[in-house]
Structure formats: structure tokens, C-alpha cells
PDB file of C-alpha atoms in Angstrom:
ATOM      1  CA  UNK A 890       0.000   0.000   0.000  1.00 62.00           C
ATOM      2  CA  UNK A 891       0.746   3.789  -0.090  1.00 73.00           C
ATOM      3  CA  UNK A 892       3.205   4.947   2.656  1.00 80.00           C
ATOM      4  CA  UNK A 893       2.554   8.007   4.495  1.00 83.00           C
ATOM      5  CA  UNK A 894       4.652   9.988   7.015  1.00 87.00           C
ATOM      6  CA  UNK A 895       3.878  11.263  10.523  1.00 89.00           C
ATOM      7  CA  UNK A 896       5.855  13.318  13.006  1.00 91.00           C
ATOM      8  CA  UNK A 897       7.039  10.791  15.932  1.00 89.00           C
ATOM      9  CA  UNK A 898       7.088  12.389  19.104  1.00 90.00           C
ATOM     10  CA  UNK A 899       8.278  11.517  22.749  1.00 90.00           C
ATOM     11  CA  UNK A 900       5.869  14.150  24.423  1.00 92.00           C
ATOM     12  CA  UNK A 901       3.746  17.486  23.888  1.00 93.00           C
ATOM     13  CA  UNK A 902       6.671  19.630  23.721  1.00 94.00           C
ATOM     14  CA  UNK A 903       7.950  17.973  20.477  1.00 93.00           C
ATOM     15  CA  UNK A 904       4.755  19.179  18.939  1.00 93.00           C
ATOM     16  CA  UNK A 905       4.687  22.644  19.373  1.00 91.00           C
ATOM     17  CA  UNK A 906       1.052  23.603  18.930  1.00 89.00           C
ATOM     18  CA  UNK A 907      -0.619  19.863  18.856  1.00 90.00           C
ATOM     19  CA  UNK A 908      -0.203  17.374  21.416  1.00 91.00           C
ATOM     20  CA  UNK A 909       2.070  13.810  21.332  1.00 91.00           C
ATOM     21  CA  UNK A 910      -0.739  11.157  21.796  1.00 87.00           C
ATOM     22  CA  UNK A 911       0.691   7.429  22.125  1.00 82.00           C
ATOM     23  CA  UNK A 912      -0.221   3.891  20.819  1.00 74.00           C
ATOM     24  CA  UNK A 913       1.349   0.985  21.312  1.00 66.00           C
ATOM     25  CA  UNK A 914       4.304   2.743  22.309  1.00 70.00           C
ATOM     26  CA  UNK A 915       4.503   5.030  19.127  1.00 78.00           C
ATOM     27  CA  UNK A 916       4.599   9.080  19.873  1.00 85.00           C
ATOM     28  CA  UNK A 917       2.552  10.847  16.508  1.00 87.00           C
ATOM     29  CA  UNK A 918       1.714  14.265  16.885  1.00 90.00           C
ATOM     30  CA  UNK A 919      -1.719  15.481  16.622  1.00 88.00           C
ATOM     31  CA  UNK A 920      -4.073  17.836  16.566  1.00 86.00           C
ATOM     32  CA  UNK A 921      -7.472  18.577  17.834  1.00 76.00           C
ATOM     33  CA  UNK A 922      -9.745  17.364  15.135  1.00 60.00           C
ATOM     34  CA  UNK A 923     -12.331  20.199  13.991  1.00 46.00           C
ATOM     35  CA  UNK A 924     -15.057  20.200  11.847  1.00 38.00           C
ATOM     36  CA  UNK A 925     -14.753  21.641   8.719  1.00 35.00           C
ATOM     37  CA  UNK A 926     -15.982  21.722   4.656  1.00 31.00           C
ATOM     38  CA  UNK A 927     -14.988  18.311   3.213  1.00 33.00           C
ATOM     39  CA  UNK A 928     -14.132  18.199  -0.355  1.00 28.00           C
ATOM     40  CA  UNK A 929     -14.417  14.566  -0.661  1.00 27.00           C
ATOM     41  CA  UNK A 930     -15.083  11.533   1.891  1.00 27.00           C
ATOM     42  CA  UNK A 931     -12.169   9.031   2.365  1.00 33.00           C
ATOM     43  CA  UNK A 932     -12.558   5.570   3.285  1.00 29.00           C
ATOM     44  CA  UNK A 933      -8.493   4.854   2.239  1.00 35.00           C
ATOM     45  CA  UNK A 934      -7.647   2.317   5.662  1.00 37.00           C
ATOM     46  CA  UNK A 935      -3.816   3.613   7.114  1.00 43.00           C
ATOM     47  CA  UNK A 936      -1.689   1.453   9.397  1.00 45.00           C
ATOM     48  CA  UNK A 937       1.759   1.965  10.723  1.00 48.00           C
ATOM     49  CA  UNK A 938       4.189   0.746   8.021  1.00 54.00           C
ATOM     50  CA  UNK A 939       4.975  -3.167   8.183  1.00 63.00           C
ATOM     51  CA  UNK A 940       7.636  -4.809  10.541  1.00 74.00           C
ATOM     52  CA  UNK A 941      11.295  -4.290   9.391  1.00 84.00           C
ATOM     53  CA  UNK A 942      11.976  -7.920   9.589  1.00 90.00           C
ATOM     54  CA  UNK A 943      10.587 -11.016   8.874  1.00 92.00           C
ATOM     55  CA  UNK A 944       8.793 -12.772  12.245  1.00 92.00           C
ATOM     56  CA  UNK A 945       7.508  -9.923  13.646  1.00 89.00           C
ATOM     57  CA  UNK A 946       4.824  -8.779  15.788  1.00 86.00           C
ATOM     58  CA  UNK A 947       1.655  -8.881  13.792  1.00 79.00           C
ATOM     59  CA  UNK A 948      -0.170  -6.014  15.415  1.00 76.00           C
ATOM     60  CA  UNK A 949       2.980  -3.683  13.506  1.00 75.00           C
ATOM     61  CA  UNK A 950       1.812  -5.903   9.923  1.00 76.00           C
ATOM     62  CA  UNK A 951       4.008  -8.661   8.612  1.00 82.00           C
ATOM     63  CA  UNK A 952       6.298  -8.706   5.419  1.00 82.00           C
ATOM     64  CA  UNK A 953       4.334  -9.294   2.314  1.00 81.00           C
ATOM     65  CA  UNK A 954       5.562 -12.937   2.180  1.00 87.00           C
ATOM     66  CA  UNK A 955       4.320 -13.579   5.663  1.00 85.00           C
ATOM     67  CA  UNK A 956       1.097 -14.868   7.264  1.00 83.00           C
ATOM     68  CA  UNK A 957      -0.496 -14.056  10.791  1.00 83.00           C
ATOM     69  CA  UNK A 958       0.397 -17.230  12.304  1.00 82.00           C
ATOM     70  CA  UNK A 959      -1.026 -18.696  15.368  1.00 80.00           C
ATOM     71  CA  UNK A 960      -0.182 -22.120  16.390  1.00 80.00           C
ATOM     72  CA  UNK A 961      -3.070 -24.460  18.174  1.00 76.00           C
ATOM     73  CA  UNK A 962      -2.193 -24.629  22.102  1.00 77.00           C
ATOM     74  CA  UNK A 963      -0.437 -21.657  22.474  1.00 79.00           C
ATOM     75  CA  UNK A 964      -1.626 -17.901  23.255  1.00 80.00           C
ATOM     76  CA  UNK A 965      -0.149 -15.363  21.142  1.00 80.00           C
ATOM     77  CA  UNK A 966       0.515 -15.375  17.501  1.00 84.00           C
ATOM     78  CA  UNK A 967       3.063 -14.218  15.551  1.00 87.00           C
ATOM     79  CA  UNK A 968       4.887 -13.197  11.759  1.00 87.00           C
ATOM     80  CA  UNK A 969       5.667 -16.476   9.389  1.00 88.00           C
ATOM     81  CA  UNK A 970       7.360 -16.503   6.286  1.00 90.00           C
ATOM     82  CA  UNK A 971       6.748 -19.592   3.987  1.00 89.00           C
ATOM     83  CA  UNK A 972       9.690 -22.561   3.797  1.00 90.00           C
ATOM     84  CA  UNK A 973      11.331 -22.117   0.519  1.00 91.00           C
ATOM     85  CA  UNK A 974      11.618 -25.432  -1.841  1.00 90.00           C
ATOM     86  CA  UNK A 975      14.638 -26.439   0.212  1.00 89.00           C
ATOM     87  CA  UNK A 976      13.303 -25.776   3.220  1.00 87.00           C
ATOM     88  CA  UNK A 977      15.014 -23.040   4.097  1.00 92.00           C
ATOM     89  CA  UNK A 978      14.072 -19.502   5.913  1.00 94.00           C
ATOM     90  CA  UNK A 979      14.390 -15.955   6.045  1.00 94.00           C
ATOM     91  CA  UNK A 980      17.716 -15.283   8.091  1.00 94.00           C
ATOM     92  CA  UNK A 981      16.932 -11.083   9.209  1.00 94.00           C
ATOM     93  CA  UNK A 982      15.039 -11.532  12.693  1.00 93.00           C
ATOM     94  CA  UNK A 983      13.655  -8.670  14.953  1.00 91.00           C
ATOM     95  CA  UNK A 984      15.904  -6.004  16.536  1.00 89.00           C
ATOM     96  CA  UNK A 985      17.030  -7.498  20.606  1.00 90.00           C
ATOM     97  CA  UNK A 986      15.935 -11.607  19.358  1.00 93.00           C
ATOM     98  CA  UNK A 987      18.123 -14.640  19.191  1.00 94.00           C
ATOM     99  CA  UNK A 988      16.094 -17.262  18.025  1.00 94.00           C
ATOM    100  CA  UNK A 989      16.737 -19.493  15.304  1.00 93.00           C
ATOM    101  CA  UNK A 990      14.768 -19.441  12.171  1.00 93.00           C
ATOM    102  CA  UNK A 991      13.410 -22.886  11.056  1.00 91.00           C
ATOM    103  CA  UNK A 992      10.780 -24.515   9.023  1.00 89.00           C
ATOM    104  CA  UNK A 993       8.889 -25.784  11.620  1.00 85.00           C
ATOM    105  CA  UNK A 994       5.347 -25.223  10.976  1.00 84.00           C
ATOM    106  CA  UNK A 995       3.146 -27.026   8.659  1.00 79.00           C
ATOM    107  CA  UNK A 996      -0.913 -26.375   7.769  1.00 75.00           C
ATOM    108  CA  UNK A 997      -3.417 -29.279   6.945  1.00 69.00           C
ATOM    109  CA  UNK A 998      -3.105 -28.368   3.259  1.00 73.00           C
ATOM    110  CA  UNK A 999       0.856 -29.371   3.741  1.00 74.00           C
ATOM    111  CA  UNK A1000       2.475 -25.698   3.180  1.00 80.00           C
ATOM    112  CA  UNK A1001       5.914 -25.227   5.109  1.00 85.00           C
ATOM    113  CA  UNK A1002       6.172 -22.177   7.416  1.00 86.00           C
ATOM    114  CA  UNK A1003       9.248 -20.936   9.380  1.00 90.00           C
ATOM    115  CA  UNK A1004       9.117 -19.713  12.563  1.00 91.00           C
ATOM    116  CA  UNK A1005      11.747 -18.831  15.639  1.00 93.00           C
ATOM    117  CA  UNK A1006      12.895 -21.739  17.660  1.00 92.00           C
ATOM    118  CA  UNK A1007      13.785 -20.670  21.296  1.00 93.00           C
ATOM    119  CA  UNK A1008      15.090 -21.872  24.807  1.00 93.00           C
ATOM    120  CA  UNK A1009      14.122 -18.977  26.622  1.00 93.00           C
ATOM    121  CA  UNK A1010      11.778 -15.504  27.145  1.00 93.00           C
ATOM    122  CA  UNK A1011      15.287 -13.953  26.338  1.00 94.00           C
ATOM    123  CA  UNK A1012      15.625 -15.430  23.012  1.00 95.00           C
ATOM    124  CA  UNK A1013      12.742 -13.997  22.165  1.00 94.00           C
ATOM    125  CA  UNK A1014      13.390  -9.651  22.142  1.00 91.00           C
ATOM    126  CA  UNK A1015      10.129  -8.597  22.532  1.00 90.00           C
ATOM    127  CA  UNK A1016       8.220 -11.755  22.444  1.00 91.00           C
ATOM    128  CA  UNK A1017       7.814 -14.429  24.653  1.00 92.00           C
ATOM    129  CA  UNK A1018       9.039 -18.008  24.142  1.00 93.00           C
ATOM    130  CA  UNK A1019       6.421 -20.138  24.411  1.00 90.00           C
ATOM    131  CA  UNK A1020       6.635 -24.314  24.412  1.00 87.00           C
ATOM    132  CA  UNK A1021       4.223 -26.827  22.967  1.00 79.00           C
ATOM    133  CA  UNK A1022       5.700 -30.847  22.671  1.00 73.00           C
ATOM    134  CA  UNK A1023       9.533 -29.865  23.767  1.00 79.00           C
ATOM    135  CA  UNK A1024       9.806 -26.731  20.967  1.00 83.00           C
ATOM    136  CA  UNK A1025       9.943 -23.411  22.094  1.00 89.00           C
ATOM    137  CA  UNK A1026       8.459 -21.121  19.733  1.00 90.00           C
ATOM    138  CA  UNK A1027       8.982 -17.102  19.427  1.00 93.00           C
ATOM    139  CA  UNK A1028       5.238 -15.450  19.860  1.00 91.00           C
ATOM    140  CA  UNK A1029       3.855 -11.766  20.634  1.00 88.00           C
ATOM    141  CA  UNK A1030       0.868 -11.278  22.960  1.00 80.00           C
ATOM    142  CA  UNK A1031      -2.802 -11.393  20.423  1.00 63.00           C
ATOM    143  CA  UNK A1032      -3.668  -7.697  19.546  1.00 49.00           C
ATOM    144  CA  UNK A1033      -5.944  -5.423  17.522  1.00 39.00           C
ATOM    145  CA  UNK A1034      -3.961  -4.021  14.685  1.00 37.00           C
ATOM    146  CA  UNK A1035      -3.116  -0.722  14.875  1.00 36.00           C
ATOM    147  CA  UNK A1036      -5.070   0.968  12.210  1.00 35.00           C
ATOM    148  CA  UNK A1037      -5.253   4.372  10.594  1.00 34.00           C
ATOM    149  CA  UNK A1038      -7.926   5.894   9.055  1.00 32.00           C
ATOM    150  CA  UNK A1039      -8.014   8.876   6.182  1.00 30.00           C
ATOM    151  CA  UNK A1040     -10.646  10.779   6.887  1.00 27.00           C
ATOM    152  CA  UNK A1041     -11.324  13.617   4.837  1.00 26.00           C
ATOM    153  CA  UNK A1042      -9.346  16.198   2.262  1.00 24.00           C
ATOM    154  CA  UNK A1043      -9.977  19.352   3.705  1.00 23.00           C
ATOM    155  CA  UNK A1044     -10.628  22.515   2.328  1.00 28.00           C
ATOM    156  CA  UNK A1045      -9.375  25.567   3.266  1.00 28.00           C
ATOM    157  CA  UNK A1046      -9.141  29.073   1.913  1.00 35.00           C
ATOM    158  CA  UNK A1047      -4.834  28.590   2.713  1.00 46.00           C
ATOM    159  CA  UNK A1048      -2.797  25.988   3.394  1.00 56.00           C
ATOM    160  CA  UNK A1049      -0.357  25.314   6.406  1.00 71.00           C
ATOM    161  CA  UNK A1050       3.251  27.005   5.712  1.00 81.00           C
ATOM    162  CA  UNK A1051       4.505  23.515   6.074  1.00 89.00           C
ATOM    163  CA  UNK A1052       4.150  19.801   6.109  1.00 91.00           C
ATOM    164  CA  UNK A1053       2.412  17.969   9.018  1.00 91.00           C
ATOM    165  CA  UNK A1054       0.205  21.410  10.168  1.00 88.00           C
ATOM    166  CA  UNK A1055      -3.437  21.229  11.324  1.00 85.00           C
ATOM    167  CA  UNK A1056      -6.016  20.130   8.925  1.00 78.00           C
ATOM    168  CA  UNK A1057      -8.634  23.136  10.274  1.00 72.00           C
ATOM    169  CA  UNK A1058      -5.931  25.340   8.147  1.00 68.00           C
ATOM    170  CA  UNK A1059      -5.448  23.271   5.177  1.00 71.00           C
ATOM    171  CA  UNK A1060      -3.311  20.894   4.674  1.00 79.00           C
ATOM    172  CA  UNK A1061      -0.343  21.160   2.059  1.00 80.00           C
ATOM    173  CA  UNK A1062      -1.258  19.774  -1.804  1.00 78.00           C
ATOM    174  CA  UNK A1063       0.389  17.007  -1.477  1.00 85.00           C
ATOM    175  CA  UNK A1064      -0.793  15.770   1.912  1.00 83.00           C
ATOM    176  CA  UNK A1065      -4.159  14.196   3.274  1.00 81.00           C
ATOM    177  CA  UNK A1066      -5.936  14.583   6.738  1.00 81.00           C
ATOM    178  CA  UNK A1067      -5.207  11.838   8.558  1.00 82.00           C
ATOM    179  CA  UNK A1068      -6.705  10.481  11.541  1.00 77.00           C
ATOM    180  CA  UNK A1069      -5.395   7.441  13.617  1.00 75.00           C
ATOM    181  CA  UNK A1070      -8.164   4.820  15.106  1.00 69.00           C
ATOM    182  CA  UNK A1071      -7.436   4.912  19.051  1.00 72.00           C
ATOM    183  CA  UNK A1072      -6.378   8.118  18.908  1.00 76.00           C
ATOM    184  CA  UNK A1073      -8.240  11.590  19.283  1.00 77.00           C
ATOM    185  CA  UNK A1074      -7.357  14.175  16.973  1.00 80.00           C
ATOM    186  CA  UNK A1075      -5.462  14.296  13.072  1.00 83.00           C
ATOM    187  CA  UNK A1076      -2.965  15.786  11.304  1.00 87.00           C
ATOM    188  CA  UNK A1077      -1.574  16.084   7.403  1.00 87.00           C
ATOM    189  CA  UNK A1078       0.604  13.762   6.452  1.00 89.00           C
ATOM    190  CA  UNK A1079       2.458  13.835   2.988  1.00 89.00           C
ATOM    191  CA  UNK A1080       3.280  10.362   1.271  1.00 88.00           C
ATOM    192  CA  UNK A1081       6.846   9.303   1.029  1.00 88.00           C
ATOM    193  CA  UNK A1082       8.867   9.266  -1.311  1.00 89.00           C
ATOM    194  CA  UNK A1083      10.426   6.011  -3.194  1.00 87.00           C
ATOM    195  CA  UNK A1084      13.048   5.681  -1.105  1.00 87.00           C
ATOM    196  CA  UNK A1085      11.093   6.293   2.065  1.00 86.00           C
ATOM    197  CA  UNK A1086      12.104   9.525   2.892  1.00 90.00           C
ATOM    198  CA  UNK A1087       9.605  12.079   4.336  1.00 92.00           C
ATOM    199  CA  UNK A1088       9.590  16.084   3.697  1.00 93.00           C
ATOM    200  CA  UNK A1089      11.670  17.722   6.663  1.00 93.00           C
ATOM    201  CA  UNK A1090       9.750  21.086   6.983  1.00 93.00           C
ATOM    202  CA  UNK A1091       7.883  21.168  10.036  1.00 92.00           C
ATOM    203  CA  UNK A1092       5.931  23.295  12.051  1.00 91.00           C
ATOM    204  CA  UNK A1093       7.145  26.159  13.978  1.00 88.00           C
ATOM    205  CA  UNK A1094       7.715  24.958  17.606  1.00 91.00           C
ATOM    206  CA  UNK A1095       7.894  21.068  16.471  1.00 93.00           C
ATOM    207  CA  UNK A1096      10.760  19.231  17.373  1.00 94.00           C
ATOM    208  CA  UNK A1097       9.383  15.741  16.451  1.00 93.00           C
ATOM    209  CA  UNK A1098      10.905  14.088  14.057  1.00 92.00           C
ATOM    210  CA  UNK A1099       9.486  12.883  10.063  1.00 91.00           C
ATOM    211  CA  UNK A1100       8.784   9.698   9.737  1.00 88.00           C
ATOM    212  CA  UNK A1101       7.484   7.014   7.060  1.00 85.00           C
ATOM    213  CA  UNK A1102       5.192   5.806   9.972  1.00 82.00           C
ATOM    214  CA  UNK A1103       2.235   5.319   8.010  1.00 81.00           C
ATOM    215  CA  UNK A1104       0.740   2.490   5.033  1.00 73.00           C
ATOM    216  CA  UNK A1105      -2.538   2.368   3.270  1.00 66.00           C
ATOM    217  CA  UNK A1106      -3.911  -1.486   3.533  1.00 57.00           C
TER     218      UNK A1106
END
């Protein structure tokens, strides 16, 4: 899907005039959302931009090679890349985890999947290891997915001076209003670029940092 970029923010000063609201652990600043002339309704679905690594958490969205895996007699689910036709597996692993990659898994239908063999919690970064016959497997707590909604392209007789401003004054041309499900408020948000870079003019007062944060499902 499309990528979109948000301003990531450890708290409201970062934000200068809008406020750093949190999920899951992610800063984005935002504003207060305000009613005002819609050119067009959006139903476009956002979420944060997929793991960087194969056998992630699924609540951040897997690779597009993965499935949401969840493994009958354990709690938790996880990220899992298909075997290839020697059985092999995706070697890159999440940030802090020490797990082994194997193909481990099969499904009635007799598909392959890999998944993280562990020993221990510790193996496991963020995840828990969790054991079913003697194998330890790497799995993340069930969650929603984090999900982002566009809402609206605003109109506005002139636009923000910058990227990432409040929609009630326009956003720029090349941005849409975005709003973020469990979160109060929006904020514009331009697309990246192809190489995933994100415009670096911000708001007076902001200190948060650009960021390709965001995907379109």
C-alpha cells in the first residue's frame, strides 16, 4: 500500500502547537480534530508501516511474504514466512531476538512455514518463548492491529506554511488529513517518497521528528 509519514514524538513539547498522543508505544503528533468543509469523503484504511523484519509482531503488519500465524495450544501469535523449496528460511530476525529461524510449521493443506525456535523468554526480544511438545516457539501477545484511518481532504481558503500542520488550516497539496483509530485528533501527512524519505519542513515549535510511519492497507 501507499506509505505516508507522521511526526514521531516523545511528548507534547515535540509538537509545538498539537499534542504527542501514544499507541502501542509510538509518539505521533496530533491535533485537535475540527469540523470543517470536506471536499471529498475518504474511506483509504492507514496502518503503521509493516515490521522491518521477517517474524515480527503482527499487530505492527508482517512482510508481504508472511502470514499471521497462530499455532493451536499456544496464546499469542506471531509473523511467518513460507519454507522455501529447500526448506530453508528468512535469516533477518527482529531487533534485541536470538532465536533461530526454522521450518517448523506445517498447515493441513501441507504448506511449510518458518518460525523462531527458542530456549528462553530472552531469546525472544520482545516476544515471549512459548513451548508446545519440547519446541519453544517465538510469539507476541494477540492484539488489535493498529489501524489508521483517512478521513477527509480538507478545504481551506490557505494551506499550512509547512508539512504535518493542522487540517482546520489546510493541509499542504500534497498531503491528506489523517486520523489514527485509538487516537483523538489528526494531522496532514504527505506520502513518502520512493526511497522512504519524508519532507523535513515542520511546524514552527515542532521538534518531532518525520517519519514514514504510516501504510494504506
Amino acid at each position: 500500500g501507499d506509505k505516508y509519514c507522521a511526526l514521531i514524538c516523545q511528548s507534547d513539547s515535540d509538537c509545538g502547537t498539537g499534542s504527542c498522543q501514544k499507541i502501542m508505544g509510538v509518539g505521533l503528533c496530533t491535533y485537535d480534530a475540527t469540523e470543517t468543509a470536506a471536499l471529498e469523503s475518504m474511506t483509504t484504511q492507514v496502518a503503521v508501516a509493516t515490521n522491518p523484519s521477517h517474524y515480527g509482531h503482527p499487530r505492527t503488519f508482517c512482510e508481504s511474504d508472511e502470514q499471521v500465524v497462530k499455532v493451536q495450544g499456544l496464546s499469542g501469535d506471531f509473523c511467518s514466512p513460507k519454507c522455501d523449496s529447500t526448506g530453508s528460511c528468512p535469516s533477518d530476525v527482529p531487533k534485541g531476538d536470538t532465536a533461530t529461524p526454522e521450518c517448523a510449521l506445517r498447515t493441513t493443506t501441507g504448506d511449510k512455514y518458518c518460525a523462531l525456535i527458542c530456549q528462553s523468554d530472552s531469546d525472544c526480544g520482545t516476544g515471549s518463548c512459548q513451548k508446545i511438545m519440547g519446541v519453544g516457539l517465538c510469539t507476541y501477545d494477540a492484539s488489535e492491529k493498529l489501524a489508521v484511518e483517512t478521513t477527509m481532504t480538507q478545504v481551506a481558503d490557505a494551506t499550512n506554511p509547512t508539512h504535518y500542520g493542522n487540517p482546520s488550516s489546510g493541509c499542504e497539496s500534497d498531503e491528506q488529513a489523517v486520523k489514527v483509530q485509538g487516537l483523538s485528533g489528526d494531522f496532514c501527512s504527505p506520502k513518502c517518497d520512493s526511497t522512504g524519505s519524508c519532507p523535513s519542513d515542520v511546524p514552527k515549535g515542532d521538534t518531532a521528528t518525520p517519519e514514514c510511519a504510516l501504510r494504506t492497507t
